Amino acid sequence: MAKDHNSNKSEQFEKTLFKTADKLRKNMDAAEYKHIVLGLIFLKYISDSFEELYTKIKAGNGDFADANPEDPDEYRAENVFFVPQIARWSYLHARAKLPSIGKDADDAMEAIEKENSTLKGILPKVFARPNLDKAALGGLIDLIGNIAIGTEAAKSKDLLGRVYEYFLGEFANAEGKKGGQFYTPKSIVRIMVEMIEPYKGRIFDPACGSGGMFIMSEKFIESHKGRIDDIAIYGQESNQTTYRLCRMNLAIRGIDGSQVKWNTEGSFLNDLHKDLKADFVLANPPFNDSDWSGQLLQNDPRWQYGMPPASNANFAWLQHMIYHLSPNGVMACVLANGSLSSQTNNEGDIRKALVESDLVDCIVALPKQLFYNTGIPACIWFISRKRTGNGDRKRTGEILFIDASEVGHMADKTHREFSEDDITKIAGTYHEWRNRDGKYEDIKGFSKSAGIAEITKHNFVLTPGRYVGIQDEIDDGIPFADKIAGLTKKLAEQMTDEKKLDEEIKKQLSNIGFNL
């Protein structure tokens, strides 16, 4: 599916906006600067939403006949954040050129948190820092002030939400390895969401970063004419600054983030959703994490398929997520490719136990250069507890292998992306395989539905390349004898040209006194 004109136009707008904002960064590190920019975008969003309702209340029509536009309860009743006078965008915008603007912005964030308990401890108070050029801050406020001019909240929410999301990706790119800790590239999230289709129920991400999995689930529901109220999200994040980015990201989208939790211990040592059984799990946890405190969790009830090694958290993450799956739950988890083949430290035994327990539904091998923070090849594990049918084809004892390692295009010199057609091809292959109509067929070099006997023969190694084979070369229709005759003729011509060039080089060298 090609991008439409409006989509391209929007992307160009966001790109131009980011370049302009980045110029104002000057010598400030991107890791610091992102909190300033994203904090201001968030402030603009809640101020726009507030102002729209403020205007309605002030007009005193209908339900607001006797309402007070300065009463915070009026806004809470409509699920709109109350914005005190000193935090309203119009007030800050008017003060953008004053030397006190840094303190004014920090005071605005404090005032919003004081009036809205769900935002307490979430907003950045970094604007009065000495290393932030106050003229640049004023320029940034002017720039963001021009986004979503007008009072229609839906348009404002959507545009500011897209800008926030685009900026997250660009900052992740600028930060490289560190950036990958809070942001999963959109191509990967899209594949995961399109494949497991989180229409309705509880969605869980135990390593939620800045909330991209949740945002994409919401977009998926909207694109399929569903209702955002049909899902409830649960998350956990151990990095506090990333957690704050996530909560702001969700608030801009109007998503309830109250069940997204933070603690320093992380999901393994302090699981904040112990009793949760989720309908969908989507996650991109840290790859090959050797510092996950596995030695402290030897007899944990989550390790139902084997004790994961203390030196690598890959199979701890998989089992933690499976533990939180509902009886008909499905999940998608990004892991390093090593998880598909490693035989050391019990990993091969755990993988075998997962296959024999009929949990592994599909494995997708991803191409290199999709991620901002690592060059390690990665894959997506799809785990399902509804393989006996439940609306789909019964596929017990089978696993679908998709090798997408050559799919995608280079979006720039260092990063690869999937197009809409790529996403449709990968997700469509999976859905066709699950479908009852029986139309699925293996595609050599790309996809293969393998039975337990074949997987056992490969010693439970789940690398897709082992199963899908090598793609057949396309026949160009030229007979072999003709092709060889043409190639030898071309080679003879090139050898003749080479002799001529050698003679010319000798001639030119002798002209300047050098003989070969």
mmCIF file with all atom_site columns, N, CA and C in Angstrom, residues 184-214:
data_model
loop_
_atom_site.group_PDB
_atom_site.id
_atom_site.type_symbol
_atom_site.label_atom_id
_atom_site.label_alt_id
_atom_site.label_comp_id
_atom_site.label_asym_id
_atom_site.label_entity_id
_atom_site.label_seq_id
_atom_site.pdbx_PDB_ins_code
_atom_site.Cartn_x
_atom_site.Cartn_y
_atom_site.Cartn_z
_atom_site.occupancy
_atom_site.B_iso_or_equiv
_atom_site.pdbx_formal_charge
_atom_site.auth_seq_id
_atom_site.auth_comp_id
_atom_site.auth_asym_id
_atom_site.auth_atom_id
_atom_site.pdbx_PDB_model_num
ATOM 1  N N  . THR A 1 184 ? 11.385 1.660   20.206 1.00 0.00 ? 184 THR A N  1
ATOM 2  C CA . THR A 1 184 ? 11.434 0.549   19.245 1.00 0.00 ? 184 THR A CA 1
ATOM 3  C C  . THR A 1 184 ? 10.998 1.095   17.888 1.00 0.00 ? 184 THR A C  1
ATOM 4  N N  . PRO A 1 185 ? 11.809 0.918   16.843 1.00 0.00 ? 185 PRO A N  1
ATOM 5  C CA . PRO A 1 185 ? 11.444 1.463   15.526 1.00 0.00 ? 185 PRO A CA 1
ATOM 6  C C  . PRO A 1 185 ? 10.043 1.041   15.097 1.00 0.00 ? 185 PRO A C  1
ATOM 7  N N  . LYS A 1 186 ? 9.368  1.980   14.443 1.00 0.00 ? 186 LYS A N  1
ATOM 8  C CA . LYS A 1 186 ? 7.968  1.803   14.063 1.00 0.00 ? 186 LYS A CA 1
ATOM 9  C C  . LYS A 1 186 ? 7.740  0.571   13.189 1.00 0.00 ? 186 LYS A C  1
ATOM 10 N N  . SER A 1 187 ? 8.692  0.268   12.289 1.00 0.00 ? 187 SER A N  1
ATOM 11 C CA . SER A 1 187 ? 8.548  -0.893  11.409 1.00 0.00 ? 187 SER A CA 1
ATOM 12 C C  . SER A 1 187 ? 8.315  -2.171  12.205 1.00 0.00 ? 187 SER A C  1
ATOM 13 N N  . ILE A 1 188 ? 9.080  -2.326  13.282 1.00 0.00 ? 188 ILE A N  1
ATOM 14 C CA . ILE A 1 188 ? 9.005  -3.553  14.086 1.00 0.00 ? 188 ILE A CA 1
ATOM 15 C C  . ILE A 1 188 ? 7.690  -3.598  14.859 1.00 0.00 ? 188 ILE A C  1
ATOM 16 N N  . VAL A 1 189 ? 7.318  -2.466  15.458 1.00 0.00 ? 189 VAL A N  1
ATOM 17 C CA . VAL A 1 189 ? 6.069  -2.421  16.233 1.00 0.00 ? 189 VAL A CA 1
ATOM 18 C C  . VAL A 1 189 ? 4.873  -2.691  15.322 1.00 0.00 ? 189 VAL A C  1
ATOM 19 N N  . ARG A 1 190 ? 4.895  -2.118  14.125 1.00 0.00 ? 190 ARG A N  1
ATOM 20 C CA . ARG A 1 190 ? 3.792  -2.326  13.181 1.00 0.00 ? 190 ARG A CA 1
ATOM 21 C C  . ARG A 1 190 ? 3.610  -3.804  12.851 1.00 0.00 ? 190 ARG A C  1
ATOM 22 N N  . ILE A 1 191 ? 4.729  -4.495  12.574 1.00 0.00 ? 191 ILE A N  1
ATOM 23 C CA . ILE A 1 191 ? 4.663  -5.927  12.263 1.00 0.00 ? 191 ILE A CA 1
ATOM 24 C C  . ILE A 1 191 ? 4.018  -6.683  13.419 1.00 0.00 ? 191 ILE A C  1
ATOM 25 N N  . MET A 1 192 ? 4.476  -6.406  14.632 1.00 0.00 ? 192 MET A N  1
ATOM 26 C CA . MET A 1 192 ? 3.977  -7.121  15.813 1.00 0.00 ? 192 MET A CA 1
ATOM 27 C C  . MET A 1 192 ? 2.482  -6.895  16.015 1.00 0.00 ? 192 MET A C  1
ATOM 28 N N  . VAL A 1 193 ? 2.073  -5.638  15.908 1.00 0.00 ? 193 VAL A N  1
ATOM 29 C CA . VAL A 1 193 ? 0.668  -5.289  16.139 1.00 0.00 ? 193 VAL A CA 1
ATOM 30 C C  . VAL A 1 193 ? -0.227 -5.838  15.030 1.00 0.00 ? 193 VAL A C  1
ATOM 31 N N  . GLU A 1 194 ? 0.211  -5.709  13.782 1.00 0.00 ? 194 GLU A N  1
ATOM 32 C CA . GLU A 1 194 ? -0.597 -6.218  12.663 1.00 0.00 ? 194 GLU A CA 1
ATOM 33 C C  . GLU A 1 194 ? -0.748 -7.733  12.724 1.00 0.00 ? 194 GLU A C  1
ATOM 34 N N  . MET A 1 195 ? 0.243  -8.405  13.282 1.00 0.00 ? 195 MET A N  1
ATOM 35 C CA . MET A 1 195 ? 0.175  -9.869  13.328 1.00 0.00 ? 195 MET A CA 1
ATOM 36 C C  . MET A 1 195 ? -0.679 -10.384 14.480 1.00 0.00 ? 195 MET A C  1
ATOM 37 N N  . ILE A 1 196 ? -0.570 -9.774  15.673 1.00 0.00 ? 196 ILE A N  1
ATOM 38 C CA . ILE A 1 196 ? -1.360 -10.331 16.787 1.00 0.00 ? 196 ILE A CA 1
ATOM 39 C C  . ILE A 1 196 ? -2.713 -9.637  16.972 1.00 0.00 ? 196 ILE A C  1
ATOM 40 N N  . GLU A 1 197 ? -2.922 -8.522  16.283 1.00 0.00 ? 197 GLU A N  1
ATOM 41 C CA . GLU A 1 197 ? -4.227 -7.846  16.233 1.00 0.00 ? 197 GLU A CA 1
ATOM 42 C C  . GLU A 1 197 ? -4.875 -7.612  17.616 1.00 0.00 ? 197 GLU A C  1
ATOM 43 N N  . PRO A 1 198 ? -4.327 -6.693  18.388 1.00 0.00 ? 198 PRO A N  1
ATOM 44 C CA . PRO A 1 198 ? -4.892 -6.442  19.730 1.00 0.00 ? 198 PRO A CA 1
ATOM 45 C C  . PRO A 1 198 ? -6.147 -5.570  19.684 1.00 0.00 ? 198 PRO A C  1
ATOM 46 N N  . TYR A 1 199 ? -7.265 -6.173  19.270 1.00 0.00 ? 199 TYR A N  1
ATOM 47 C CA . TYR A 1 199 ? -8.534 -5.434  19.141 1.00 0.00 ? 199 TYR A CA 1
ATOM 48 C C  . TYR A 1 199 ? -9.163 -5.110  20.492 1.00 0.00 ? 199 TYR A C  1
ATOM 49 N N  . LYS A 1 200 ? -9.154 -6.111  21.377 1.00 0.00 ? 200 LYS A N  1
ATOM 50 C CA . LYS A 1 200 ? -9.977 -5.993  22.576 1.00 0.00 ? 200 LYS A CA 1
ATOM 51 C C  . LYS A 1 200 ? -9.364 -6.790  23.710 1.00 0.00 ? 200 LYS A C  1
ATOM 52 N N  . GLY A 1 201 ? -9.234 -6.174  24.880 1.00 0.00 ? 201 GLY A N  1
ATOM 53 C CA . GLY A 1 201 ? -8.722 -6.901  26.040 1.00 0.00 ? 201 GLY A CA 1
ATOM 54 C C  . GLY A 1 201 ? -7.565 -6.186  26.708 1.00 0.00 ? 201 GLY A C  1
ATOM 55 N N  . ARG A 1 202 ? -6.795 -6.944  27.493 1.00 0.00 ? 202 ARG A N  1
ATOM 56 C CA . ARG A 1 202 ? -5.686 -6.397  28.269 1.00 0.00 ? 202 ARG A CA 1
ATOM 57 C C  . ARG A 1 202 ? -4.384 -6.540  27.479 1.00 0.00 ? 202 ARG A C  1
ATOM 58 N N  . ILE A 1 203 ? -3.661 -5.425  27.334 1.00 0.00 ? 203 ILE A N  1
ATOM 59 C CA . ILE A 1 203 ? -2.387 -5.418  26.597 1.00 0.00 ? 203 ILE A CA 1
ATOM 60 C C  . ILE A 1 203 ? -1.268 -5.116  27.595 1.00 0.00 ? 203 ILE A C  1
ATOM 61 N N  . PHE A 1 204 ? -0.222 -5.936  27.555 1.00 0.00 ? 204 PHE A N  1
ATOM 62 C CA . PHE A 1 204 ? 0.852  -5.834  28.550 1.00 0.00 ? 204 PHE A CA 1
ATOM 63 C C  . PHE A 1 204 ? 2.205  -5.712  27.863 1.00 0.00 ? 204 PHE A C  1
ATOM 64 N N  . ASP A 1 205 ? 3.043  -4.792  28.374 1.00 0.00 ? 205 ASP A N  1
ATOM 65 C CA . ASP A 1 205 ? 4.420  -4.667  27.926 1.00 0.00 ? 205 ASP A CA 1
ATOM 66 C C  . ASP A 1 205 ? 5.292  -4.500  29.172 1.00 0.00 ? 205 ASP A C  1
ATOM 67 N N  . PRO A 1 206 ? 6.054  -5.529  29.563 1.00 0.00 ? 206 PRO A N  1
ATOM 68 C CA . PRO A 1 206 ? 6.846  -5.452  30.793 1.00 0.00 ? 206 PRO A CA 1
ATOM 69 C C  . PRO A 1 206 ? 8.171  -4.705  30.643 1.00 0.00 ? 206 PRO A C  1
ATOM 70 N N  . ALA A 1 207 ? 8.453  -4.190  29.441 1.00 0.00 ? 207 ALA A N  1
ATOM 71 C CA . ALA A 1 207 ? 9.657  -3.378  29.212 1.00 0.00 ? 207 ALA A CA 1
ATOM 72 C C  . ALA A 1 207 ? 9.239  -2.266  28.259 1.00 0.00 ? 207 ALA A C  1
ATOM 73 N N  . CYS A 1 208 ? 8.322  -1.390  28.733 1.00 0.00 ? 208 CYS A N  1
ATOM 74 C CA . CYS A 1 208 ? 7.507  -0.586  27.814 1.00 0.00 ? 208 CYS A CA 1
ATOM 75 C C  . CYS A 1 208 ? 8.175  0.643   27.212 1.00 0.00 ? 208 CYS A C  1
ATOM 76 N N  . GLY A 1 209 ? 9.374  1.019   27.668 1.00 0.00 ? 209 GLY A N  1
ATOM 77 C CA . GLY A 1 209 ? 10.042 2.168   27.061 1.00 0.00 ? 209 GLY A CA 1
ATOM 78 C C  . GLY A 1 209 ? 9.141  3.387   27.027 1.00 0.00 ? 209 GLY A C  1
ATOM 79 N N  . SER A 1 210 ? 9.086  4.060   25.880 1.00 0.00 ? 210 SER A N  1
ATOM 80 C CA . SER A 1 210 ? 8.269  5.273   25.781 1.00 0.00 ? 210 SER A CA 1
ATOM 81 C C  . SER A 1 210 ? 6.850  4.994   25.308 1.00 0.00 ? 210 SER A C  1
ATOM 82 N N  . GLY A 1 211 ? 6.442  3.721   25.304 1.00 0.00 ? 211 GLY A N  1
ATOM 83 C CA . GLY A 1 211 ? 5.029  3.389   25.079 1.00 0.00 ? 211 GLY A CA 1
ATOM 84 C C  . GLY A 1 211 ? 4.619  3.131   23.642 1.00 0.00 ? 211 GLY A C  1
ATOM 85 N N  . GLY A 1 212 ? 5.585  2.909   22.748 1.00 0.00 ? 212 GLY A N  1
ATOM 86 C CA . GLY A 1 212 ? 5.269  2.735   21.332 1.00 0.00 ? 212 GLY A CA 1
ATOM 87 C C  . GLY A 1 212 ? 4.318  1.582   21.039 1.00 0.00 ? 212 GLY A C  1
ATOM 88 N N  . MET A 1 213 ? 4.438  0.486   21.806 1.00 0.00 ? 213 MET A N  1
ATOM 89 C CA . MET A 1 213 ? 3.558  -0.678  21.581 1.00 0.00 ? 213 MET A CA 1
ATOM 90 C C  . MET A 1 213 ? 2.103  -0.302  21.867 1.00 0.00 ? 213 MET A C  1
ATOM 91 N N  . PHE A 1 214 ? 1.895  0.490   22.903 1.00 0.00 ? 214 PHE A N  1
ATOM 92 C CA . PHE A 1 214 ? 0.533  0.898   23.274 1.00 0.00 ? 214 PHE A CA 1
ATOM 93 C C  . PHE A 1 214 ? -0.058 1.852   22.238 1.00 0.00 ? 214 PHE A C  1
#
